Amino acid sequence: MDCDTCDREAVMQAAYSGRHLCEPHFCRSVEKRVRRRIREDTLLDPDATPDDPETWVIGLSGGKDSVVLTHILDETFGKDPRVEVVALTIHEGIEGYRDESVDACVELTEELGLRHEIATYEEEFDVQMDDVADEDPLDMAPCAYCGVFRRDLLEEYADEYGADKLLTGHNLDDEAQTALMNILEGDVKQIAKHFDASIGDFEDRTEQEDFVPRAKPLRDIPEKEVALYAQLRELPAHITECPHASEAYRGEIQELLWDLEENHPGTRHSIMSGYEELAELAADRYGGESDDTTNLSECEQCGSTTSNDVCRKCRLLESMQAV
Ligand code: SF4
């Protein structure tokens, strides 16, 4: 099958758009969609200047999503003096998994000449995810601990580096899964929080001065296209699954979405376009009222921002010490 725009052989066919694209046109199309998202979200503050640049921290795990995001951001803003990029890798302490992906991060950032920082659960919290998964003091899925620890470190380091934005590599599939999970759980405040935290134009979001604003520039790109882009551009992405991956409900939603997308191409896009509108309405109704954004104070133990006396990360760490 030929490319729709030239006579080269197509490397992909997108059922949702009916388009066939060759390698150069496919890669250009991914880059264009990411740049359009960056523009539409006004990711770059119009007031940023070479003398007063923005600092963006990218959560770089070494997986395909964050590697593709880092690559495209470097291509787009690598020479722009209004933006300074710091790549931050979190090492959870998972044997046979994270070491190799850290190698991929080092290779990529050296190649691009980017500042790269690594933070570990062991140095910061004196725990390793392998031990947390073995001991599991609260009888929860490993990801429930890991997600809290990771969010805390990303937030802490983004703050330490003076970040204006915290960028993550969530793709269209990740976002459509989250949207569907929030809707199926009937949690309207969570939907409002999702909008406030990471959807839409920065100028329109509810003010949350205690948190570094999040951005997900890959959120229009389907997961398979991110993977194909990484492969075609020969990026050093590390593609193995974490041995503790255990978000059972998300896995069910993922399979449901795959089936829906196969039978009704475009489902993920339509979920997101309806969800974003709905989330904006929910944020108008609950913005600033949603549980985690009211009565914020400092955690008595670590000083991080929390809506309780002691933050969730400290409570989880306490439960580990009690084992
Ligand atoms: Fe952590 Fe779960 Fe991701 Fe593994 S799959 S790195 S345990 S959040």
PDB file of N, CA and C and ligand atoms in Angstrom, residues 92 94 97-98 129 142-143 146 150 242 244-245, ligand 1:
ATOM      1  N   GLU A  92      13.055   3.080  40.911  1.00  0.00           N
ATOM      2  CA  GLU A  92      12.205   2.541  41.979  1.00  0.00           C
ATOM      3  C   GLU A  92      12.857   1.420  42.774  1.00  0.00           C
ATOM      4  N   ILE A  94      13.779  -1.844  41.172  1.00  0.00           N
ATOM      5  CA  ILE A  94      13.113  -3.051  40.656  1.00  0.00           C
ATOM      6  C   ILE A  94      14.156  -3.810  39.840  1.00  0.00           C
ATOM      7  N   TYR A  97      14.802  -4.483  35.764  1.00  0.00           N
ATOM      8  CA  TYR A  97      13.860  -3.667  35.005  1.00  0.00           C
ATOM      9  C   TYR A  97      14.382  -2.244  34.863  1.00  0.00           C
ATOM     10  N   ARG A  98      14.521  -1.567  35.999  1.00  0.00           N
ATOM     11  CA  ARG A  98      14.830  -0.142  35.898  1.00  0.00           C
ATOM     12  C   ARG A  98      16.277   0.146  35.499  1.00  0.00           C
ATOM     13  N   MET A 129      11.286  -0.887  45.617  1.00  0.00           N
ATOM     14  CA  MET A 129       9.959  -1.402  45.248  1.00  0.00           C
ATOM     15  C   MET A 129       9.887  -2.922  45.331  1.00  0.00           C
ATOM     16  N   PRO A 142       1.242  -3.325  44.205  1.00  0.00           N
ATOM     17  CA  PRO A 142       2.511  -2.576  44.261  1.00  0.00           C
ATOM     18  C   PRO A 142       2.405  -1.191  43.624  1.00  0.00           C
ATOM     19  N   CYS A 143       1.636  -1.091  42.529  1.00  0.00           N
ATOM     20  CA  CYS A 143       1.525   0.211  41.843  1.00  0.00           C
ATOM     21  C   CYS A 143       0.883   1.268  42.733  1.00  0.00           C
ATOM     22  N   CYS A 146       3.813   2.574  44.610  1.00  0.00           N
ATOM     23  CA  CYS A 146       4.806   3.128  43.688  1.00  0.00           C
ATOM     24  C   CYS A 146       4.330   4.462  43.095  1.00  0.00           C
ATOM     25  N   ARG A 150       6.331   7.905  43.429  1.00  0.00           N
ATOM     26  CA  ARG A 150       6.824   8.568  42.213  1.00  0.00           C
ATOM     27  C   ARG A 150       6.294  10.000  42.105  1.00  0.00           C
ATOM     28  N   CYS A 242       7.234  -3.949  33.658  1.00  0.00           N
ATOM     29  CA  CYS A 242       7.635  -4.043  35.066  1.00  0.00           C
ATOM     30  C   CYS A 242       7.066  -5.342  35.650  1.00  0.00           C
ATOM     31  N   HIS A 244       6.138  -5.955  38.515  1.00  0.00           N
ATOM     32  CA  HIS A 244       5.097  -5.719  39.526  1.00  0.00           C
ATOM     33  C   HIS A 244       3.845  -5.069  38.930  1.00  0.00           C
ATOM     34  N   ALA A 245       3.812  -4.901  37.600  1.00  0.00           N
ATOM     35  CA  ALA A 245       2.654  -4.227  36.980  1.00  0.00           C
ATOM     36  C   ALA A 245       1.387  -4.956  37.408  1.00  0.00           C
TER      37      ALA A 245
HETATM   38 FE1  SF4 B   1       5.809   1.077  39.815  1.00  0.00          FE
HETATM   39 FE2  SF4 B   1       3.641  -0.314  39.048  1.00  0.00          FE
HETATM   40 FE3  SF4 B   1       4.991   1.164  37.272  1.00  0.00          FE
HETATM   41 FE4  SF4 B   1       6.063  -1.079  38.266  1.00  0.00          FE
HETATM   42  S1  SF4 B   1       4.219  -0.933  36.967  1.00  0.00           S
HETATM   43  S2  SF4 B   1       7.113   0.884  38.002  1.00  0.00           S
HETATM   44  S3  SF4 B   1       5.308  -1.039  40.367  1.00  0.00           S
HETATM   45  S4  SF4 B   1       3.848   1.898  39.051  1.00  0.00           S
END
